[in-house]
mmCIF file with all atom_site columns, C-alpha atoms in Angstrom:
data_model
loop_
_atom_site.group_PDB
_atom_site.id
_atom_site.type_symbol
_atom_site.label_atom_id
_atom_site.label_alt_id
_atom_site.label_comp_id
_atom_site.label_asym_id
_atom_site.label_entity_id
_atom_site.label_seq_id
_atom_site.pdbx_PDB_ins_code
_atom_site.Cartn_x
_atom_site.Cartn_y
_atom_site.Cartn_z
_atom_site.occupancy
_atom_site.B_iso_or_equiv
_atom_site.pdbx_formal_charge
_atom_site.auth_seq_id
_atom_site.auth_comp_id
_atom_site.auth_asym_id
_atom_site.auth_atom_id
_atom_site.pdbx_PDB_model_num
ATOM 1   C CA . MET S 1 1   ? -10.077 76.637 -2.281 1.00 43.00 ? 1   MET S CA 1
ATOM 2   C CA . ASP S 1 2   ? -8.090  74.263 -4.239 1.00 51.00 ? 2   ASP S CA 1
ATOM 3   C CA . ASP S 1 3   ? -8.462  71.439 -1.793 1.00 57.00 ? 3   ASP S CA 1
ATOM 4   C CA . ASP S 1 4   ? -11.481 68.848 -2.455 1.00 62.00 ? 4   ASP S CA 1
ATOM 5   C CA . MET S 1 5   ? -13.302 69.038 0.984  1.00 71.00 ? 5   MET S CA 1
ATOM 6   C CA . ASN S 1 6   ? -15.453 66.185 -0.196 1.00 81.00 ? 6   ASN S CA 1
ATOM 7   C CA . THR S 1 7   ? -18.722 68.162 0.710  1.00 82.00 ? 7   THR S CA 1
ATOM 8   C CA . SER S 1 8   ? -20.696 65.843 -1.514 1.00 85.00 ? 8   SER S CA 1
ATOM 9   C CA . LEU S 1 9   ? -19.209 62.809 0.337  1.00 87.00 ? 9   LEU S CA 1
ATOM 10  C CA . ALA S 1 10  ? -20.272 64.343 3.693  1.00 85.00 ? 10  ALA S CA 1
ATOM 11  C CA . LEU S 1 11  ? -23.725 65.157 2.829  1.00 88.00 ? 11  LEU S CA 1
ATOM 12  C CA . THR S 1 12  ? -24.430 61.879 1.553  1.00 91.00 ? 12  THR S CA 1
ATOM 13  C CA . ALA S 1 13  ? -23.196 60.248 4.742  1.00 91.00 ? 13  ALA S CA 1
ATOM 14  C CA . PHE S 1 14  ? -25.040 62.956 6.934  1.00 93.00 ? 14  PHE S CA 1
ATOM 15  C CA . LEU S 1 15  ? -28.172 62.001 4.724  1.00 94.00 ? 15  LEU S CA 1
ATOM 16  C CA . LYS S 1 16  ? -27.840 58.220 5.038  1.00 96.00 ? 16  LYS S CA 1
ATOM 17  C CA . PHE S 1 17  ? -27.213 58.728 8.738  1.00 95.00 ? 17  PHE S CA 1
ATOM 18  C CA . VAL S 1 18  ? -30.442 60.696 9.295  1.00 94.00 ? 18  VAL S CA 1
ATOM 19  C CA . THR S 1 19  ? -32.451 58.513 7.048  1.00 94.00 ? 19  THR S CA 1
ATOM 20  C CA . ARG S 1 20  ? -31.401 55.480 9.159  1.00 95.00 ? 20  ARG S CA 1
ATOM 21  C CA . ILE S 1 21  ? -32.417 56.967 12.346 1.00 93.00 ? 21  ILE S CA 1
ATOM 22  C CA . ASN S 1 22  ? -35.721 58.257 10.907 1.00 88.00 ? 22  ASN S CA 1
ATOM 23  C CA . GLN S 1 23  ? -36.396 54.770 9.614  1.00 90.00 ? 23  GLN S CA 1
ATOM 24  C CA . LEU S 1 24  ? -35.595 53.441 13.371 1.00 91.00 ? 24  LEU S CA 1
ATOM 25  C CA . ALA S 1 25  ? -37.981 56.113 14.872 1.00 85.00 ? 25  ALA S CA 1
ATOM 26  C CA . ALA S 1 26  ? -41.148 55.781 12.157 1.00 81.00 ? 26  ALA S CA 1
ATOM 27  C CA . SER S 1 27  ? -40.791 51.708 12.962 1.00 84.00 ? 27  SER S CA 1
ATOM 28  C CA . ASP S 1 28  ? -40.559 52.281 16.675 1.00 83.00 ? 28  ASP S CA 1
ATOM 29  C CA . ARG S 1 29  ? -36.948 50.969 17.309 1.00 90.00 ? 29  ARG S CA 1
ATOM 30  C CA . LEU S 1 30  ? -35.323 53.903 17.771 1.00 89.00 ? 30  LEU S CA 1
ATOM 31  C CA . THR S 1 31  ? -34.294 52.980 21.682 1.00 92.00 ? 31  THR S CA 1
ATOM 32  C CA . ALA S 1 32  ? -33.306 55.567 23.773 1.00 93.00 ? 32  ALA S CA 1
ATOM 33  C CA . GLY S 1 33  ? -29.502 54.270 23.995 1.00 94.00 ? 33  GLY S CA 1
ATOM 34  C CA . VAL S 1 34  ? -29.572 54.851 20.156 1.00 94.00 ? 34  VAL S CA 1
ATOM 35  C CA . ALA S 1 35  ? -31.071 58.278 20.472 1.00 93.00 ? 35  ALA S CA 1
ATOM 36  C CA . ARG S 1 36  ? -28.470 59.132 23.021 1.00 95.00 ? 36  ARG S CA 1
ATOM 37  C CA . ALA S 1 37  ? -25.723 58.107 21.081 1.00 94.00 ? 37  ALA S CA 1
ATOM 38  C CA . SER S 1 38  ? -26.716 59.572 17.981 1.00 94.00 ? 38  SER S CA 1
ATOM 39  C CA . LEU S 1 39  ? -27.558 63.096 19.038 1.00 93.00 ? 39  LEU S CA 1
ATOM 40  C CA . PRO S 1 40  ? -23.989 64.240 19.534 1.00 94.00 ? 40  PRO S CA 1
ATOM 41  C CA . ALA S 1 41  ? -23.005 62.822 16.074 1.00 93.00 ? 41  ALA S CA 1
ATOM 42  C CA . PHE S 1 42  ? -26.142 64.819 14.372 1.00 93.00 ? 42  PHE S CA 1
ATOM 43  C CA . GLU S 1 43  ? -25.710 68.078 16.258 1.00 92.00 ? 43  GLU S CA 1
ATOM 44  C CA . LYS S 1 44  ? -21.821 67.965 15.327 1.00 92.00 ? 44  LYS S CA 1
ATOM 45  C CA . MET S 1 45  ? -22.497 67.626 11.766 1.00 90.00 ? 45  MET S CA 1
ATOM 46  C CA . MET S 1 46  ? -25.393 69.946 11.847 1.00 91.00 ? 46  MET S CA 1
ATOM 47  C CA . GLY S 1 47  ? -22.836 72.748 12.975 1.00 89.00 ? 47  GLY S CA 1
ATOM 48  C CA . ILE S 1 48  ? -20.107 71.547 10.434 1.00 86.00 ? 48  ILE S CA 1
ATOM 49  C CA . LEU S 1 49  ? -22.566 71.944 7.611  1.00 84.00 ? 49  LEU S CA 1
ATOM 50  C CA . GLY S 1 50  ? -24.016 75.199 8.925  1.00 85.00 ? 50  GLY S CA 1
ATOM 51  C CA . LEU S 1 51  ? -27.382 73.696 9.484  1.00 85.00 ? 51  LEU S CA 1
ATOM 52  C CA . LYS S 1 52  ? -29.789 74.294 12.219 1.00 85.00 ? 52  LYS S CA 1
ATOM 53  C CA . VAL S 1 53  ? -33.070 72.622 13.633 1.00 85.00 ? 53  VAL S CA 1
ATOM 54  C CA . VAL S 1 54  ? -35.965 74.932 13.749 1.00 85.00 ? 54  VAL S CA 1
ATOM 55  C CA . GLU S 1 55  ? -37.509 74.934 17.431 1.00 88.00 ? 55  GLU S CA 1
ATOM 56  C CA . ALA S 1 56  ? -40.665 75.759 18.884 1.00 91.00 ? 56  ALA S CA 1
ATOM 57  C CA . GLY S 1 57  ? -40.505 78.120 22.137 1.00 93.00 ? 57  GLY S CA 1
ATOM 58  C CA . GLU S 1 58  ? -42.034 76.843 25.317 1.00 96.00 ? 58  GLU S CA 1
ATOM 59  C CA . GLN S 1 59  ? -45.376 78.838 24.792 1.00 97.00 ? 59  GLN S CA 1
ATOM 60  C CA . GLU S 1 60  ? -45.525 77.727 21.296 1.00 96.00 ? 60  GLU S CA 1
ATOM 61  C CA . ARG S 1 61  ? -44.812 74.184 21.977 1.00 96.00 ? 61  ARG S CA 1
ATOM 62  C CA . LYS S 1 62  ? -47.558 74.071 24.527 1.00 97.00 ? 62  LYS S CA 1
ATOM 63  C CA . GLU S 1 63  ? -49.972 75.545 22.020 1.00 97.00 ? 63  GLU S CA 1
ATOM 64  C CA . ILE S 1 64  ? -49.249 72.846 19.540 1.00 97.00 ? 64  ILE S CA 1
ATOM 65  C CA . GLU S 1 65  ? -49.207 69.880 22.049 1.00 97.00 ? 65  GLU S CA 1
ATOM 66  C CA . ALA S 1 66  ? -52.994 71.248 22.669 1.00 98.00 ? 66  ALA S CA 1
ATOM 67  C CA . LEU S 1 67  ? -53.991 71.353 19.066 1.00 98.00 ? 67  LEU S CA 1
ATOM 68  C CA . VAL S 1 68  ? -52.338 68.058 18.496 1.00 97.00 ? 68  VAL S CA 1
ATOM 69  C CA . ALA S 1 69  ? -54.225 66.355 21.500 1.00 97.00 ? 69  ALA S CA 1
ATOM 70  C CA . GLU S 1 70  ? -57.570 67.986 20.250 1.00 98.00 ? 70  GLU S CA 1
ATOM 71  C CA . ARG S 1 71  ? -56.803 66.787 16.684 1.00 97.00 ? 71  ARG S CA 1
ATOM 72  C CA . ASN S 1 72  ? -56.185 63.067 17.947 1.00 96.00 ? 72  ASN S CA 1
ATOM 73  C CA . ARG S 1 73  ? -59.599 63.403 19.935 1.00 96.00 ? 73  ARG S CA 1
ATOM 74  C CA . LEU S 1 74  ? -61.473 64.497 17.008 1.00 97.00 ? 74  LEU S CA 1
ATOM 75  C CA . ARG S 1 75  ? -60.057 61.521 14.754 1.00 95.00 ? 75  ARG S CA 1
ATOM 76  C CA . ALA S 1 76  ? -60.719 59.091 17.449 1.00 95.00 ? 76  ALA S CA 1
ATOM 77  C CA . ASP S 1 77  ? -64.591 60.645 17.577 1.00 97.00 ? 77  ASP S CA 1
ATOM 78  C CA . LYS S 1 78  ? -64.281 60.289 13.495 1.00 97.00 ? 78  LYS S CA 1
ATOM 79  C CA . LYS S 1 79  ? -64.568 64.075 13.082 1.00 97.00 ? 79  LYS S CA 1
ATOM 80  C CA . PHE S 1 80  ? -62.146 63.952 10.489 1.00 97.00 ? 80  PHE S CA 1
ATOM 81  C CA . ARG S 1 81  ? -63.367 67.206 9.015  1.00 97.00 ? 81  ARG S CA 1
ATOM 82  C CA . GLU S 1 82  ? -62.542 69.229 11.990 1.00 98.00 ? 82  GLU S CA 1
ATOM 83  C CA . ALA S 1 83  ? -59.270 67.284 12.579 1.00 97.00 ? 83  ALA S CA 1
ATOM 84  C CA . ASP S 1 84  ? -58.052 67.939 9.157  1.00 97.00 ? 84  ASP S CA 1
ATOM 85  C CA . ASP S 1 85  ? -58.955 71.866 9.874  1.00 98.00 ? 85  ASP S CA 1
ATOM 86  C CA . ILE S 1 86  ? -56.617 71.348 12.988 1.00 98.00 ? 86  ILE S CA 1
ATOM 87  C CA . ARG S 1 87  ? -53.747 70.027 10.696 1.00 97.00 ? 87  ARG S CA 1
ATOM 88  C CA . LYS S 1 88  ? -54.118 72.852 8.116  1.00 97.00 ? 88  LYS S CA 1
ATOM 89  C CA . THR S 1 89  ? -53.875 75.379 11.066 1.00 97.00 ? 89  THR S CA 1
ATOM 90  C CA . LEU S 1 90  ? -50.755 73.564 12.290 1.00 97.00 ? 90  LEU S CA 1
ATOM 91  C CA . VAL S 1 91  ? -49.335 73.561 8.523  1.00 96.00 ? 91  VAL S CA 1
ATOM 92  C CA . GLN S 1 92  ? -49.933 77.567 8.653  1.00 95.00 ? 92  GLN S CA 1
ATOM 93  C CA . ARG S 1 93  ? -48.092 77.618 11.790 1.00 94.00 ? 93  ARG S CA 1
ATOM 94  C CA . SER S 1 94  ? -45.097 75.641 9.937  1.00 94.00 ? 94  SER S CA 1
ATOM 95  C CA . VAL S 1 95  ? -45.862 72.518 12.054 1.00 96.00 ? 95  VAL S CA 1
ATOM 96  C CA . GLU S 1 96  ? -45.603 68.809 10.245 1.00 94.00 ? 96  GLU S CA 1
ATOM 97  C CA . LEU S 1 97  ? -47.456 66.071 11.662 1.00 95.00 ? 97  LEU S CA 1
ATOM 98  C CA . MET S 1 98  ? -46.657 62.570 11.277 1.00 91.00 ? 98  MET S CA 1
ATOM 99  C CA . ASP S 1 99  ? -48.936 59.927 12.730 1.00 90.00 ? 99  ASP S CA 1
ATOM 100 C CA . HIS S 1 100 ? -47.491 56.829 14.020 1.00 82.00 ? 100 HIS S CA 1
ATOM 101 C CA . LYS S 1 101 ? -49.205 53.578 15.933 1.00 79.00 ? 101 LYS S CA 1
ATOM 102 C CA . GLY S 1 102 ? -51.434 55.567 18.621 1.00 81.00 ? 102 GLY S CA 1
ATOM 103 C CA . ARG S 1 103 ? -49.512 58.604 18.569 1.00 86.00 ? 103 ARG S CA 1
ATOM 104 C CA . THR S 1 104 ? -48.795 61.580 16.775 1.00 93.00 ? 104 THR S CA 1
ATOM 105 C CA . VAL S 1 105 ? -45.122 63.229 16.385 1.00 90.00 ? 105 VAL S CA 1
ATOM 106 C CA . TRP S 1 106 ? -44.965 66.651 15.226 1.00 94.00 ? 106 TRP S CA 1
ATOM 107 C CA . LYS S 1 107 ? -41.655 69.124 14.292 1.00 92.00 ? 107 LYS S CA 1
ATOM 108 C CA . LYS S 1 108 ? -41.376 72.815 13.055 1.00 93.00 ? 108 LYS S CA 1
ATOM 109 C CA . VAL S 1 109 ? -40.285 73.240 9.783  1.00 91.00 ? 109 VAL S CA 1
ATOM 110 C CA . GLU S 1 110 ? -38.786 75.806 7.752  1.00 84.00 ? 110 GLU S CA 1
ATOM 111 C CA . ARG S 1 111 ? -40.956 77.720 5.385  1.00 74.00 ? 111 ARG S CA 1
ATOM 112 C CA . PRO S 1 112 ? -39.422 79.019 2.037  1.00 68.00 ? 112 PRO S CA 1
ATOM 113 C CA . GLU S 1 113 ? -39.256 82.790 1.987  1.00 62.00 ? 113 GLU S CA 1
#
Protein backbone atom coordinates (compact mmCIF):
# COMPACT_ATOMS: atom_id res chain seq x y z
CA MET A 1 0.00 0.00 0.00
CA ASP A 2 2.25 2.70 -1.29
CA ASP A 3 -0.66 5.05 -1.99
CA ASP A 4 -1.94 7.37 0.71
CA MET A 5 -5.66 6.67 0.91
CA ASN A 6 -6.34 9.57 3.32
CA THR A 7 -8.11 7.29 5.77
CA SER A 8 -7.67 9.77 8.60
CA LEU A 9 -9.15 12.55 6.46
CA ALA A 10 -12.12 10.32 5.52
CA LEU A 11 -12.74 9.41 9.18
CA THR A 12 -12.53 13.05 10.22
CA ALA A 13 -15.05 14.10 7.58
CA PHE A 14 -17.37 11.22 8.47
CA LEU A 15 -17.26 12.01 12.19
CA LYS A 16 -18.00 15.69 11.50
CA PHE A 17 -20.98 14.61 9.39
CA VAL A 18 -22.30 12.28 12.11
CA THR A 19 -21.73 14.90 14.81
CA ARG A 20 -23.72 17.49 12.86
CA ILE A 21 -26.61 15.08 12.25
CA ASN A 22 -26.61 14.16 15.96
CA GLN A 23 -26.65 17.85 16.93
CA LEU A 24 -29.66 18.43 14.70
CA ALA A 25 -31.43 15.40 16.15
CA ALA A 26 -30.67 16.39 19.75
CA SER A 27 -32.04 19.89 19.20
CA ASP A 28 -35.16 18.57 17.40
CA ARG A 29 -34.11 20.34 14.20
CA LEU A 30 -33.49 17.21 12.12
CA THR A 31 -36.16 17.31 9.44
CA ALA A 32 -37.43 14.26 7.57
CA GLY A 33 -35.94 15.72 4.37
CA VAL A 34 -32.47 16.10 5.89
CA ALA A 35 -32.69 12.60 7.36
CA ARG A 36 -33.72 11.10 4.00
CA ALA A 37 -30.93 12.96 2.22
CA SER A 38 -28.30 12.03 4.82
CA LEU A 39 -29.05 8.33 5.20
CA PRO A 40 -27.62 7.15 1.85
CA ALA A 41 -24.36 9.04 2.47
CA PHE A 42 -24.16 7.63 5.99
CA GLU A 43 -24.76 4.06 4.81
CA LYS A 44 -22.22 4.42 1.98
CA MET A 45 -19.51 5.73 4.30
CA MET A 46 -20.25 3.02 6.87
CA GLY A 47 -19.78 0.42 4.14
CA ILE A 48 -16.57 1.97 2.85
CA LEU A 49 -15.13 2.12 6.35
CA GLY A 50 -16.25 -1.44 7.15
CA LEU A 51 -18.55 -0.34 9.98
CA LYS A 52 -22.02 -1.55 10.85
CA VAL A 53 -24.92 -0.31 12.92
CA VAL A 54 -26.01 -2.65 15.69
CA GLU A 55 -29.75 -3.26 15.33
CA ALA A 56 -32.40 -4.96 17.42
CA GLY A 57 -34.61 -7.67 15.98
CA GLU A 58 -38.38 -7.18 15.83
CA GLN A 59 -39.14 -9.05 19.08
CA GLU A 60 -36.31 -7.34 20.93
CA ARG A 61 -37.47 -3.95 19.60
CA LYS A 62 -40.97 -4.56 21.03
CA GLU A 63 -39.53 -5.55 24.42
CA ILE A 64 -37.28 -2.48 24.53
CA GLU A 65 -40.13 -0.15 23.53
CA ALA A 66 -42.29 -1.62 26.33
CA LEU A 67 -39.51 -1.12 28.90
CA VAL A 68 -38.89 2.45 27.71
CA ALA A 69 -42.62 3.23 27.96
CA GLU A 70 -42.76 1.77 31.48
CA ARG A 71 -39.67 3.77 32.48
CA ASN A 72 -41.24 6.97 31.17
CA ARG A 73 -44.43 6.25 33.10
CA LEU A 74 -42.43 5.68 36.28
CA ARG A 75 -40.49 8.90 35.75
CA ALA A 76 -43.75 10.82 35.29
CA ASP A 77 -44.97 9.30 38.57
CA LYS A 78 -41.68 10.40 40.20
CA LYS A 79 -40.69 6.78 40.90
CA PHE A 80 -37.10 7.41 39.97
CA ARG A 81 -35.54 4.37 41.66
CA GLU A 82 -37.76 1.99 39.67
CA ALA A 83 -37.09 3.98 36.49
CA ASP A 84 -33.35 3.72 37.12
CA ASP A 85 -33.71 -0.04 37.56
CA ILE A 86 -35.25 -0.27 34.10
CA ARG A 87 -32.42 1.85 32.68
CA LYS A 88 -29.91 -0.56 34.25
CA THR A 89 -31.77 -3.51 32.74
CA LEU A 90 -31.61 -1.87 29.32
CA VAL A 91 -27.89 -1.11 29.70
CA GLN A 92 -27.32 -4.80 30.44
CA ARG A 93 -29.10 -5.51 27.14
CA SER A 94 -26.73 -3.11 25.33
CA VAL A 95 -29.34 -0.38 24.98
CA GLU A 96 -28.43 3.27 25.43
CA LEU A 97 -31.18 5.75 26.34
CA MET A 98 -31.21 9.42 25.39
CA ASP A 99 -33.86 11.55 27.05
CA HIS A 100 -35.09 14.51 25.00
CA LYS A 101 -37.88 17.01 25.51
CA GLY A 102 -40.90 14.86 26.17
CA ARG A 103 -39.52 11.69 24.61
CA THR A 104 -36.87 9.03 25.04
CA VAL A 105 -34.79 7.74 22.14
CA TRP A 106 -32.88 4.48 22.38
CA LYS A 107 -30.24 2.69 20.38
CA LYS A 108 -28.44 -0.61 20.49
CA VAL A 109 -24.73 -0.31 21.22
CA GLU A 110 -21.92 -2.72 20.67
CA ARG A 111 -20.50 -4.07 23.90
CA PRO A 112 -16.75 -4.50 24.10
CA GLU A 113 -15.76 -8.13 24.35
